[in-house]
Tab-separated table of C-alpha atoms in Angstrom:
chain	number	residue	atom	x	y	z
A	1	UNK	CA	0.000	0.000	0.000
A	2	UNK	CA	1.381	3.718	-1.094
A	3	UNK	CA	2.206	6.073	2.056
A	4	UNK	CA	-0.104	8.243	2.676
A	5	UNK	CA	1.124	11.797	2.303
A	6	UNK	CA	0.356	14.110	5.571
A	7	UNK	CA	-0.496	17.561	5.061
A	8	UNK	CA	-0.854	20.203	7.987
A	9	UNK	CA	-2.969	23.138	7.298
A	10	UNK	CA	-2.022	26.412	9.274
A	11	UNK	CA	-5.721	27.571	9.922
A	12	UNK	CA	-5.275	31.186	11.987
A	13	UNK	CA	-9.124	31.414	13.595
A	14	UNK	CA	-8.337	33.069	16.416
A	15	UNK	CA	-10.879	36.322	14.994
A	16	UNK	CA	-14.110	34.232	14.207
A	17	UNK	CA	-13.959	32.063	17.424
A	18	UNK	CA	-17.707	31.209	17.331
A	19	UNK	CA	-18.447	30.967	13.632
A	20	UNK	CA	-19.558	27.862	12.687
A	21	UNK	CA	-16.911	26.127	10.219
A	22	UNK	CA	-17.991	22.339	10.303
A	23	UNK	CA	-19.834	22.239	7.273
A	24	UNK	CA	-17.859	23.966	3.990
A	25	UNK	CA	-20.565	22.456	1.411
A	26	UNK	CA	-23.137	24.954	3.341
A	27	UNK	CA	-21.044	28.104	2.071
A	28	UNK	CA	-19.011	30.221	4.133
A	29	UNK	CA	-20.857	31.322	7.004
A	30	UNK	CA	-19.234	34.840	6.822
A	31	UNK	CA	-15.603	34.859	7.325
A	32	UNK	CA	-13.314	36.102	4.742
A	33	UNK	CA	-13.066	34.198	1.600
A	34	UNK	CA	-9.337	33.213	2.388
A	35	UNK	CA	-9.873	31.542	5.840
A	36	UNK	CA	-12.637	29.954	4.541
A	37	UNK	CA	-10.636	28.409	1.664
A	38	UNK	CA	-8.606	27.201	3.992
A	39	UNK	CA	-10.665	24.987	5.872
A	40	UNK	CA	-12.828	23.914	2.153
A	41	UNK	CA	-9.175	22.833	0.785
A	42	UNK	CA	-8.566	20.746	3.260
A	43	UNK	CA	-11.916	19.441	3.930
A	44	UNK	CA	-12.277	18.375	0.107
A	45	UNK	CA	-8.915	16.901	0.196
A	46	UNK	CA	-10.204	14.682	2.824
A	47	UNK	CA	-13.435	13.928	1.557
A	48	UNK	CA	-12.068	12.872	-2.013
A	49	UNK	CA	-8.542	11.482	-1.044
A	50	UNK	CA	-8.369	9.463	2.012
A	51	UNK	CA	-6.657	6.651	0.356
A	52	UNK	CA	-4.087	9.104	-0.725
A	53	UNK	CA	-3.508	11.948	2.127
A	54	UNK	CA	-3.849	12.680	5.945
A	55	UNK	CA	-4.831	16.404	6.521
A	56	UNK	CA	-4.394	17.686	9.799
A	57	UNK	CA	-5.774	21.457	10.275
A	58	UNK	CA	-3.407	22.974	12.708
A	59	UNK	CA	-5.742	26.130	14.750
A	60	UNK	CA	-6.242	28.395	17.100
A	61	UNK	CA	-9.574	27.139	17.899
A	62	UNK	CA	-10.220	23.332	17.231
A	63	UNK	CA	-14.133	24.126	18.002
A	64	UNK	CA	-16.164	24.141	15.085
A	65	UNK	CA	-13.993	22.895	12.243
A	66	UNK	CA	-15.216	19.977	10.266
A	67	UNK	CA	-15.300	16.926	12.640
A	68	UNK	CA	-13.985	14.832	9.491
A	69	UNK	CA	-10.414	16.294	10.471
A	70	UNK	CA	-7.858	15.980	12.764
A	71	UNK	CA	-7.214	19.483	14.234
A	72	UNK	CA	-4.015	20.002	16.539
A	73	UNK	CA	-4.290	23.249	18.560
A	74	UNK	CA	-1.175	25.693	17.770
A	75	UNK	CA	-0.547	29.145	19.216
A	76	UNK	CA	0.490	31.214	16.309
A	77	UNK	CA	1.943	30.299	12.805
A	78	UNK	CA	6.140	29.533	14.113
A	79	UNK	CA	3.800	26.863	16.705
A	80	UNK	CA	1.898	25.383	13.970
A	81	UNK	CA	5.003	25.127	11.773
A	82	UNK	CA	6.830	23.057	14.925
A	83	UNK	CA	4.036	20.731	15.816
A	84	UNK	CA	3.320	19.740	12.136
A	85	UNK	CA	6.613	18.540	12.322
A	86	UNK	CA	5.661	16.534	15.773
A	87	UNK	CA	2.812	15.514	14.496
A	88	UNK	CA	4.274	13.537	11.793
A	89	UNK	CA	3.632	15.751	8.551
A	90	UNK	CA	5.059	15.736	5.279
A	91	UNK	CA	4.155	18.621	4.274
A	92	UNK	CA	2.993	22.288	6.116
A	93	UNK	CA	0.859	24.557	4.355
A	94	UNK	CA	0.653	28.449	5.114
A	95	UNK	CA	0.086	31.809	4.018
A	96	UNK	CA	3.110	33.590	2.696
A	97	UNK	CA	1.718	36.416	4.781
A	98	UNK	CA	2.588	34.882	7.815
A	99	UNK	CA	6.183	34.601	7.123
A	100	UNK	CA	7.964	36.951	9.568
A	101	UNK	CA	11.671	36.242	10.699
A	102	UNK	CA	10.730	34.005	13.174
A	103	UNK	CA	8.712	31.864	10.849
A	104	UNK	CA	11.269	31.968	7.919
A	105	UNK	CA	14.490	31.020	10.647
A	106	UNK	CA	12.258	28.619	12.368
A	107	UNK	CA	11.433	27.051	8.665
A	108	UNK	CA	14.836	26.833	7.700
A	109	UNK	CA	15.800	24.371	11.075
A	110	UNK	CA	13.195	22.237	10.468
A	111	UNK	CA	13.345	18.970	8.421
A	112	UNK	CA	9.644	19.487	7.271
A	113	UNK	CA	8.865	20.282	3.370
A	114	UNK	CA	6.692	23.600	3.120
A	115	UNK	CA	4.013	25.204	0.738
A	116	UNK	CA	3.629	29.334	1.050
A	117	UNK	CA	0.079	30.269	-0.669
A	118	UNK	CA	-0.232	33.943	-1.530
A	119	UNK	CA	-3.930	34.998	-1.254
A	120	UNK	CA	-2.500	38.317	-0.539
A	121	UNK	CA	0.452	40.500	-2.823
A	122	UNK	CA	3.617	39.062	-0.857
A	123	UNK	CA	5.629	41.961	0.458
A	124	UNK	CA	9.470	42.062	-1.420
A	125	UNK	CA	10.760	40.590	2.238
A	126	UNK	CA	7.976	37.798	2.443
A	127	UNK	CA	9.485	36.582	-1.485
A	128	UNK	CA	13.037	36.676	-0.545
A	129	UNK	CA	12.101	34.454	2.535
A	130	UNK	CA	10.526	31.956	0.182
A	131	UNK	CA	13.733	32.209	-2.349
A	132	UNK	CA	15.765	31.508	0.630
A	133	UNK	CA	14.428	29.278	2.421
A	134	UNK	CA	15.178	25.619	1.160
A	135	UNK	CA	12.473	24.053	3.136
A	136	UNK	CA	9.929	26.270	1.101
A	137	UNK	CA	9.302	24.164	-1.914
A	138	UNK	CA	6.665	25.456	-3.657
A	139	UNK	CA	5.064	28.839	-3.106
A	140	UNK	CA	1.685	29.323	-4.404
A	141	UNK	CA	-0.173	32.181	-6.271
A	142	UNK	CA	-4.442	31.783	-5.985
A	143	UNK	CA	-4.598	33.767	-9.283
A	144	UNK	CA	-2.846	33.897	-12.696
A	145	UNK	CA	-2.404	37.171	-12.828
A	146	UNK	CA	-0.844	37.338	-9.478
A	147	UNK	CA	1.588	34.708	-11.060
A	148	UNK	CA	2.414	36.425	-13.973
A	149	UNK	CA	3.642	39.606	-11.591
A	150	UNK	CA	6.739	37.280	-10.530
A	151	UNK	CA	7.628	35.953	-14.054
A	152	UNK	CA	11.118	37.773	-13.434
A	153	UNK	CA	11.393	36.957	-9.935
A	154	UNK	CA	13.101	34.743	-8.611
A	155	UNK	CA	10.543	33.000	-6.700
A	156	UNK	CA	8.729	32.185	-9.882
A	157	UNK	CA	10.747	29.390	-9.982
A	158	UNK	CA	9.081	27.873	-7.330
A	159	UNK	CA	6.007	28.740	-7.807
A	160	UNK	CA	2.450	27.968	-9.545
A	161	UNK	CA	-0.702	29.334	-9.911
A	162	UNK	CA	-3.963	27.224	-8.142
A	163	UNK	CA	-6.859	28.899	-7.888
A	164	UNK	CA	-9.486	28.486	-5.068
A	165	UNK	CA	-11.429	25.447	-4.900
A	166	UNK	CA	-15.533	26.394	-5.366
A	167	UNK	CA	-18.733	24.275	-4.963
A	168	UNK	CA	-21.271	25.928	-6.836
A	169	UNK	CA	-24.073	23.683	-5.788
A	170	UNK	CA	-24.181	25.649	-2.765
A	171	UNK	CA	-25.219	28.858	-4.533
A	172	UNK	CA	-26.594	27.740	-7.512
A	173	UNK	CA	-30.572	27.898	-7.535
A	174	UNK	CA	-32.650	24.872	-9.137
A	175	UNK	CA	-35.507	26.427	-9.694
A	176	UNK	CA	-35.741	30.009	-12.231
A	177	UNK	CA	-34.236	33.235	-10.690
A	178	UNK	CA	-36.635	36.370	-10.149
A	179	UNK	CA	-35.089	39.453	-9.683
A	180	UNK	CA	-35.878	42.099	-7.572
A	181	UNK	CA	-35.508	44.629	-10.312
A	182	UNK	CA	-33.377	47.286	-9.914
A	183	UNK	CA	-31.431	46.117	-6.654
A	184	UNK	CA	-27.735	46.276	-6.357
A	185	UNK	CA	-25.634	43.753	-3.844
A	186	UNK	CA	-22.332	44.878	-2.464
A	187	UNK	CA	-20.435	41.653	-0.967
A	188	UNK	CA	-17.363	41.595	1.328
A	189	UNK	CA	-15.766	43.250	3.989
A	190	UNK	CA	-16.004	46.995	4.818
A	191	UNK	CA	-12.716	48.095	5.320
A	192	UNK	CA	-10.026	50.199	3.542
A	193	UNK	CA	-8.827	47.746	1.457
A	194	UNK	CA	-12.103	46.251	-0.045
A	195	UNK	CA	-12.798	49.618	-1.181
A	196	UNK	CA	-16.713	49.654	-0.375
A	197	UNK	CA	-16.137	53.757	-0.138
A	198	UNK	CA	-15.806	54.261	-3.377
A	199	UNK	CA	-19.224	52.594	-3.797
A	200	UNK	CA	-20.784	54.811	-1.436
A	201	UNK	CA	-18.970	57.999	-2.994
A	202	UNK	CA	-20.795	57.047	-6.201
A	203	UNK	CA	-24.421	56.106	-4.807
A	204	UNK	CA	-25.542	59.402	-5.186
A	205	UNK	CA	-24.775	59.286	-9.225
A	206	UNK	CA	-26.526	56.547	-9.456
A	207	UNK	CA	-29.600	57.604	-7.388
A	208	UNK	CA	-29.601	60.581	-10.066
A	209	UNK	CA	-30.141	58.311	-12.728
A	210	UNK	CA	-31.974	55.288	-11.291
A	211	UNK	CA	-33.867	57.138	-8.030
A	212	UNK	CA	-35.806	53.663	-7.606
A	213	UNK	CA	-32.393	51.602	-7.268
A	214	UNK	CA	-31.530	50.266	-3.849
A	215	UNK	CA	-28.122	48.669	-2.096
A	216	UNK	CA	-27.874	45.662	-0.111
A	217	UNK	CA	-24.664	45.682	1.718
A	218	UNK	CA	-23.699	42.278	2.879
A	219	UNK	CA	-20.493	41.934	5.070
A	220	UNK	CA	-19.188	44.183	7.866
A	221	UNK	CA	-16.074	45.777	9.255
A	222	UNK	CA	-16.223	42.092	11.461
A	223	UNK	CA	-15.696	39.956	8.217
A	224	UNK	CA	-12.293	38.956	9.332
A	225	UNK	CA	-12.117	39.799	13.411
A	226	UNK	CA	-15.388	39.505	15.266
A	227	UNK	CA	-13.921	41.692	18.189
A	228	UNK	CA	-13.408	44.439	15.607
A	229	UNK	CA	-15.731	47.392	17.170
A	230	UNK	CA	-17.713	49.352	15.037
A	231	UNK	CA	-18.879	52.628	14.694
A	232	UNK	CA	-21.783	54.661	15.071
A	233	UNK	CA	-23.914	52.565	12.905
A	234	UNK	CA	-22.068	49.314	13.597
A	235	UNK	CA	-21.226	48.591	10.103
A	236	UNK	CA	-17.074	49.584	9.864
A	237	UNK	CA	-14.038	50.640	12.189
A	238	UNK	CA	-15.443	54.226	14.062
A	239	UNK	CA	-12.583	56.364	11.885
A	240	UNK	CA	-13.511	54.903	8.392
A	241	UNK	CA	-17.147	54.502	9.012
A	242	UNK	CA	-16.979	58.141	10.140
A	243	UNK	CA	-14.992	59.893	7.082
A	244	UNK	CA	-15.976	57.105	4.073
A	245	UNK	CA	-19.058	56.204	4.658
A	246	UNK	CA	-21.209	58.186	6.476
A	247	UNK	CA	-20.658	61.223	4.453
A	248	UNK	CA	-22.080	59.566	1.267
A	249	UNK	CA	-25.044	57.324	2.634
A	250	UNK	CA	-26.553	59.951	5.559
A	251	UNK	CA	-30.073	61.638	5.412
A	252	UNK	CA	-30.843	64.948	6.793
A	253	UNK	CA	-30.674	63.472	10.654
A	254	UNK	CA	-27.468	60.980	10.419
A	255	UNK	CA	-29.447	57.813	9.748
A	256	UNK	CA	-29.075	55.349	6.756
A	257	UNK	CA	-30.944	56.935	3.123
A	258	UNK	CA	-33.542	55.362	2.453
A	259	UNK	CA	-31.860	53.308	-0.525
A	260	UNK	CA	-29.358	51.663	1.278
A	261	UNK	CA	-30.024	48.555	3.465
A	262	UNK	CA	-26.523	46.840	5.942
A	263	UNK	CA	-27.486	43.012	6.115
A	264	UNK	CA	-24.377	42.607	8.544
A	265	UNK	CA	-22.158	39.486	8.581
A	266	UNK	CA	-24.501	36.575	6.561
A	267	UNK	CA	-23.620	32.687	6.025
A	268	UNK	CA	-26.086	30.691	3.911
A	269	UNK	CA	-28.977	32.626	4.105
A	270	UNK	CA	-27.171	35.282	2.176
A	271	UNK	CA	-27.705	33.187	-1.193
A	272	UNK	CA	-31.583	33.853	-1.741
A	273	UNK	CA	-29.944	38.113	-1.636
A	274	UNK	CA	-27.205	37.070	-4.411
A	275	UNK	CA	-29.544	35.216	-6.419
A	276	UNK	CA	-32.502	37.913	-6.915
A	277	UNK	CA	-29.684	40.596	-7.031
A	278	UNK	CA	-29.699	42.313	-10.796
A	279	UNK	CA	-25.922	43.270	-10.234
A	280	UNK	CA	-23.364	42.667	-7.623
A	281	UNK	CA	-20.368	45.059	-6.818
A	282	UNK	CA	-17.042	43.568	-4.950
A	283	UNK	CA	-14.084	45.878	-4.637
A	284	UNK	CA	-14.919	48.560	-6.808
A	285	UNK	CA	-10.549	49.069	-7.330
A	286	UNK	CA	-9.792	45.557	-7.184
A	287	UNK	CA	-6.549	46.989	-5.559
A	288	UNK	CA	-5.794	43.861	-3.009
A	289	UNK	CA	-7.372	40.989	-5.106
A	290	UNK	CA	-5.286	38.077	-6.145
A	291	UNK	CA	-8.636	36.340	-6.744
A	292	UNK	CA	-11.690	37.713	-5.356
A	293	UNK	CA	-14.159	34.514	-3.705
A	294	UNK	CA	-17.369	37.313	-3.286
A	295	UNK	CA	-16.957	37.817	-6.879
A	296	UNK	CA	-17.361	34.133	-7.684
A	297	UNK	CA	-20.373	33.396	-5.000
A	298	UNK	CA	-22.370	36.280	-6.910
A	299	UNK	CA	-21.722	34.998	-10.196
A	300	UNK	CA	-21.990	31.194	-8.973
A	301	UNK	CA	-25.877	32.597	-8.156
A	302	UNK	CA	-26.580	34.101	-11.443
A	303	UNK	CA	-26.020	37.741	-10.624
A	304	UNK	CA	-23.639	39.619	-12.765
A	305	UNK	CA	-20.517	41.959	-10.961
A	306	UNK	CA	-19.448	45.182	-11.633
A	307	UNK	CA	-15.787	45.913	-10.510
A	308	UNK	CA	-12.260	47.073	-11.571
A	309	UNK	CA	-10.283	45.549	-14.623
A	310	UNK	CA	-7.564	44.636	-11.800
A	311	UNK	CA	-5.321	41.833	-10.545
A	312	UNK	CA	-7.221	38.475	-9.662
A	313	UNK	CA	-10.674	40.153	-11.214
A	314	UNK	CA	-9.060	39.802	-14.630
A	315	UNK	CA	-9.441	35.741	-13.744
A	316	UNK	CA	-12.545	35.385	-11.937
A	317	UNK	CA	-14.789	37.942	-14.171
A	318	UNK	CA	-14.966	37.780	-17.957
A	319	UNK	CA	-15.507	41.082	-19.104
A	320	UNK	CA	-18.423	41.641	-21.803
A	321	UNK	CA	-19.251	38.092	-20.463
A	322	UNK	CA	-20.406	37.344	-17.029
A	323	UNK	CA	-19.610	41.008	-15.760
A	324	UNK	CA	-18.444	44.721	-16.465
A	325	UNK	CA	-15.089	45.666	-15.087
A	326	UNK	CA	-13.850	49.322	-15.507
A	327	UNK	CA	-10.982	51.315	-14.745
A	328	UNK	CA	-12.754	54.715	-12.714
A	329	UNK	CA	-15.413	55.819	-10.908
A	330	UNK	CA	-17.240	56.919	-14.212
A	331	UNK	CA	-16.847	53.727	-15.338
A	332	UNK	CA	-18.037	51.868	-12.131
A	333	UNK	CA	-21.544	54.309	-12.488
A	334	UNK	CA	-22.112	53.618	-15.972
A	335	UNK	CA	-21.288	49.714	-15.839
A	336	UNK	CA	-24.257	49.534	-12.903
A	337	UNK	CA	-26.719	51.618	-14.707
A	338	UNK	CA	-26.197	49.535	-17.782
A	339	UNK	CA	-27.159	46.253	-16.030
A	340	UNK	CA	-30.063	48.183	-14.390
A	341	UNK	CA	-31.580	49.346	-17.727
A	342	UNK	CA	-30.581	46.178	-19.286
A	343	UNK	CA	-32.184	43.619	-17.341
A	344	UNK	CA	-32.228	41.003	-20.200
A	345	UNK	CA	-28.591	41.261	-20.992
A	346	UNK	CA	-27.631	41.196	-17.141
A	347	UNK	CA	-29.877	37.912	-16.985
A	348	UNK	CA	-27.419	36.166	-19.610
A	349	UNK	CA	-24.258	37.391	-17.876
A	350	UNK	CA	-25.484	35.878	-14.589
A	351	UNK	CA	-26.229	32.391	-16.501
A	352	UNK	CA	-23.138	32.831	-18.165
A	353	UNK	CA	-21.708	33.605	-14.696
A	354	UNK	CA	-23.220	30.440	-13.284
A	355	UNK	CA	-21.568	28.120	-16.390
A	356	UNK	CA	-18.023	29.812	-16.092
A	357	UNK	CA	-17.679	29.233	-12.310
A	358	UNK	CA	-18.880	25.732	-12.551
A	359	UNK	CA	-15.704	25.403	-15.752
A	360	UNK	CA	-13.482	26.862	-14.384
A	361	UNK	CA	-13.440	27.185	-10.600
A	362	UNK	CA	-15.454	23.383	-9.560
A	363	UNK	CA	-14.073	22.669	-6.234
A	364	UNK	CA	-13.146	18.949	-7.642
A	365	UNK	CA	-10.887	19.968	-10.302
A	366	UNK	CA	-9.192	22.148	-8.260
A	367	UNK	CA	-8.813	19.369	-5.590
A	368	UNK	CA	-7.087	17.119	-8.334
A	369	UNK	CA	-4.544	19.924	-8.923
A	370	UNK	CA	-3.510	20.405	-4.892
A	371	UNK	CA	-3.327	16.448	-4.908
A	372	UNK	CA	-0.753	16.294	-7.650
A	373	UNK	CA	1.365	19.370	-6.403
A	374	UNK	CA	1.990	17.245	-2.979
A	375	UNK	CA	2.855	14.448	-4.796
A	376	UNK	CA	5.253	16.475	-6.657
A	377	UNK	CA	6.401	18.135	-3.509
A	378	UNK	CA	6.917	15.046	-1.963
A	379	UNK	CA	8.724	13.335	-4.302
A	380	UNK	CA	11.145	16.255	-4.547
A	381	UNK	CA	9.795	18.047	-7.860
A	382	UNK	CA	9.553	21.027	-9.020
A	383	UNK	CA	5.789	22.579	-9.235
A	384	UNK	CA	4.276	22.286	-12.983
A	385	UNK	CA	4.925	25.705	-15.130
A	386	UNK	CA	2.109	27.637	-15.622
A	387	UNK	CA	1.588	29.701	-19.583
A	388	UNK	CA	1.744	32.887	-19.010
A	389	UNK	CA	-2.396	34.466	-20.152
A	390	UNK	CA	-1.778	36.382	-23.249
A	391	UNK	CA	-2.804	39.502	-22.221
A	392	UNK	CA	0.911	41.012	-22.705
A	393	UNK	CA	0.324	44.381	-22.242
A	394	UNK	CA	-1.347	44.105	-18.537
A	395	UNK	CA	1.426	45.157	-16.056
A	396	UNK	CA	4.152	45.063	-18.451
A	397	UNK	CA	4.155	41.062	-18.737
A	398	UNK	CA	5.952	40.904	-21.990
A	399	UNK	CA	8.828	42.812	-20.590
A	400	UNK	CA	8.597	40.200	-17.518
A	401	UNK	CA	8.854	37.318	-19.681
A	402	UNK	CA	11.645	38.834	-21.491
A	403	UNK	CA	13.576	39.815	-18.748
A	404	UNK	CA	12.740	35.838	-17.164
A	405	UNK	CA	14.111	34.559	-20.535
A	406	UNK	CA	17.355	36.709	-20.212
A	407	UNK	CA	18.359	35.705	-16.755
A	408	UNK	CA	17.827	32.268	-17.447
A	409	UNK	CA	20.083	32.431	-20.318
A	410	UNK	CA	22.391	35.242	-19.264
A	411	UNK	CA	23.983	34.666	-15.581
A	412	UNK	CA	25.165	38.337	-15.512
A	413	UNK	CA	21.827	39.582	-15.963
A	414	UNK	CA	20.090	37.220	-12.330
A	415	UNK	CA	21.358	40.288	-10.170
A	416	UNK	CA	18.903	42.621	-12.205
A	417	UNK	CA	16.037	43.128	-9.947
A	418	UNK	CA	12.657	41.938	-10.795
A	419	UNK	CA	9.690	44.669	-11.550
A	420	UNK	CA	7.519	44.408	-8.608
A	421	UNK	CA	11.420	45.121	-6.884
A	422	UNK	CA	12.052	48.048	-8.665
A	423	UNK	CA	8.258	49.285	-8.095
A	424	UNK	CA	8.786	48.594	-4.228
A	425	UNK	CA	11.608	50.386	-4.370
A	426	UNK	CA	10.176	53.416	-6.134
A	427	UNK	CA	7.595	53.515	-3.423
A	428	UNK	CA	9.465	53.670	-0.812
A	429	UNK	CA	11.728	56.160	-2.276
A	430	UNK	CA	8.580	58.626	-3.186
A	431	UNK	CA	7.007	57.743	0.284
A	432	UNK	CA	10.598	58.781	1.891
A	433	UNK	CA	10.862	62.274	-0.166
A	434	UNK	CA	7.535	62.942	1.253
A	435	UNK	CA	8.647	62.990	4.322
């Protein structure tokens, strides 16, 4: 009989201590789309694989997981990395985001193979960890786009691109959607970097055009730490709910307009919203996204998005298709109205939506693909390559390639610094002369 190969999962819970996790083919129950992920990957790697692989969720909290899994309590992610050792695993999976200099040094005097998954832009420290550190033997990128950044890094020769595993049988309605006519969905969590500001900022423009449309808001400045506190009208962090929000969706005495409804934190029952939805917004910049799960849920229930031509929306939304994604504000009005007045067209991007998540994203093909990278890993191989999407002139790729191609070929040219490098670099220098 083969060895089975044992994988410990990193699982940092410590912010949703109550939220019920046990059941992934429900739908998240209204964490962030990353920590769910987490705990899906490994439960579907369990539930299809238990002839082949032992996963082992290593947590903050055991409570609530899936009771299908062993769970090993840790402390934080330099604890998880030392008991998956003690615990007998092959292999440790964690987010590249949680590799500080503790992690990385305690990494690199273990005997333990490890997997880094970005679901976040590394920092340029975080990817020369994962260069350096032998024990790191794979690192990877949720999104092909966010791949195709590192083509002239260094670390792309480690890495490959697997996208997050989605069961759209959970969201997916078997009977005929009815919209609600005219209703917009915003889905995620309400903080700076999701960008649901620059929603609000543009309500007003789309009030002017559409007076009858109206905003569900599903999600909360709690999305990813329940002890978060809230502000005034307990939907975001005090300061951001104060100057970003407020200012744009107030009436005459303070309150909410009218127009716009806060649903709060939702699990499953936010589906039946999604599905009667005529168009769904999810980080109107796109700024942060290496793959963006809310987008997928929406279209998984037949609603189309609206959202930025950005990063991991460029794989998860097919502009023209199953969605509008713009580049501006204007842009971000005028792709909602259209929807609005279009209702028939906006119906065949959400069934469109519905087909492309269930091709591209189905939680079981994705499964397959995890299986074979820890075989790979395992056995001491190097991660499959990944084609590059031909969309050469997003983010310079073409010059990324080429410069890839050169220092593979040239050894006086490896010293060059990669792009996101020399953009890291120009930040900092522009942040400094402000100063």
């Amino acid at each position: 009989m083969t060895k089975k190969i044992k994988v410990g999962f990193y699982v940092q819970n410590e912010g949703y201590p109550n939220v019920d996790c046990r059941f992934p083919e429900k739908g998240n129950p209204g964490i962030g789309g990353t920590q769910f992920s987490e705990i899906a990957t490994a439960y579907y790697l369990n539930k299809f694989y238990q002839d082949r692989l032992e996963i082992l969720l290593l947590a903050n909290i055991t409570e609530l997981l899936p009771p299908s899994l062993q769970s090993c309590h840790i402390v934080d992610a330099v604890d998880a990395a030392v008991k998956s050792e003690d615990q007998g695993c092959d292999i440790f999976i964690f987010r590249s985001s949680f590799l500080t200099q503790d992690l990385y040094e305690k990494l690199c005097s273990l005997k333990i193979k490890a997997i880094a998954r970005s679901d976040n832009f590394p920092t340029i420290e975080e990817l020369k960890r994962m260069v350096d550190c032998s024990q790191i033997k794979c690192h990877v990128c949720v999104g092909q786009e966010e791949l195709d950044m590192y083509r002239d890094h260094r670390i792309f020769e480690k890495s490959t691109r697997i996208f997050h595993p989605f069961n759209i049988e959970t969201y997916a309605s078997k009977n005929d959607i009815i919209k609600q006519g005219n209703m917009v969905v915003y889905l995620g969590s309400l903080d700076p970097a999701k960008q649901f500001h620059v929603l609000a900022r543009v309500w007003s423009h789309i009030l002017a055009k559409k007076p009858e449309a109206k905003l569900i808001v599903i999600g909360s400045g709690k999305v990813y730490n329940r002890n978060q506190k809230l502000g005034k009208w307990g939907v975001a962090e005090e300061t951001y709910e104060a100057n970003y929000i407020r200012p744009f969706l107030s009436d005459e005495n303070g309150d909410v307009i009218e127009s716009v409804h806060f649903s709060g934190l939702l699990g499953a029952e936010k589906t039946e919203i999604l599905q009667t939805a005529d168009v769904g917004v999810v980080s109107p910049t796109g700024s942060t996204e290496t793959f963006c799960i809310s987008g997928v849920e929406i279209q998984a229930c037949g609603t189309p998005v609206v959202s930025a031509a950005k990063g991991g929306l460029l794989d998860t939304v097919v502009h023209g298709k199953t969605g509008l994604l713009g580049r501006s504000d204007r842009d971000l009005i005028r792709n909602i109205l259209y929807l609005l007045d279009n209702p028939d067209i906006a119906r065949q991007f959400g069934q469109n939506g519905i087909n492309f998540i269930r091709e591209k994203f189905d939680h079981r093909l994705i499964i397959k693909e995890w299986l074979e990278l820890f075989i790979d890993v395992y056995n001491d191989r190097a991660p499959s390559p990944q084609p590059m999407k031909p969309n050469y002139l997003y983010q310079a790729k073409f010059l990324r390639e080429g410069m890839r191609i050169l220092k593979k070929n040239i050894p006086l040219l490896r010293g060059v610094p990669s792009l996101v490098e020399i953009k890291s670099l120009l930040k900092y220098l522009l942040k400094r002369s402000k100063e």
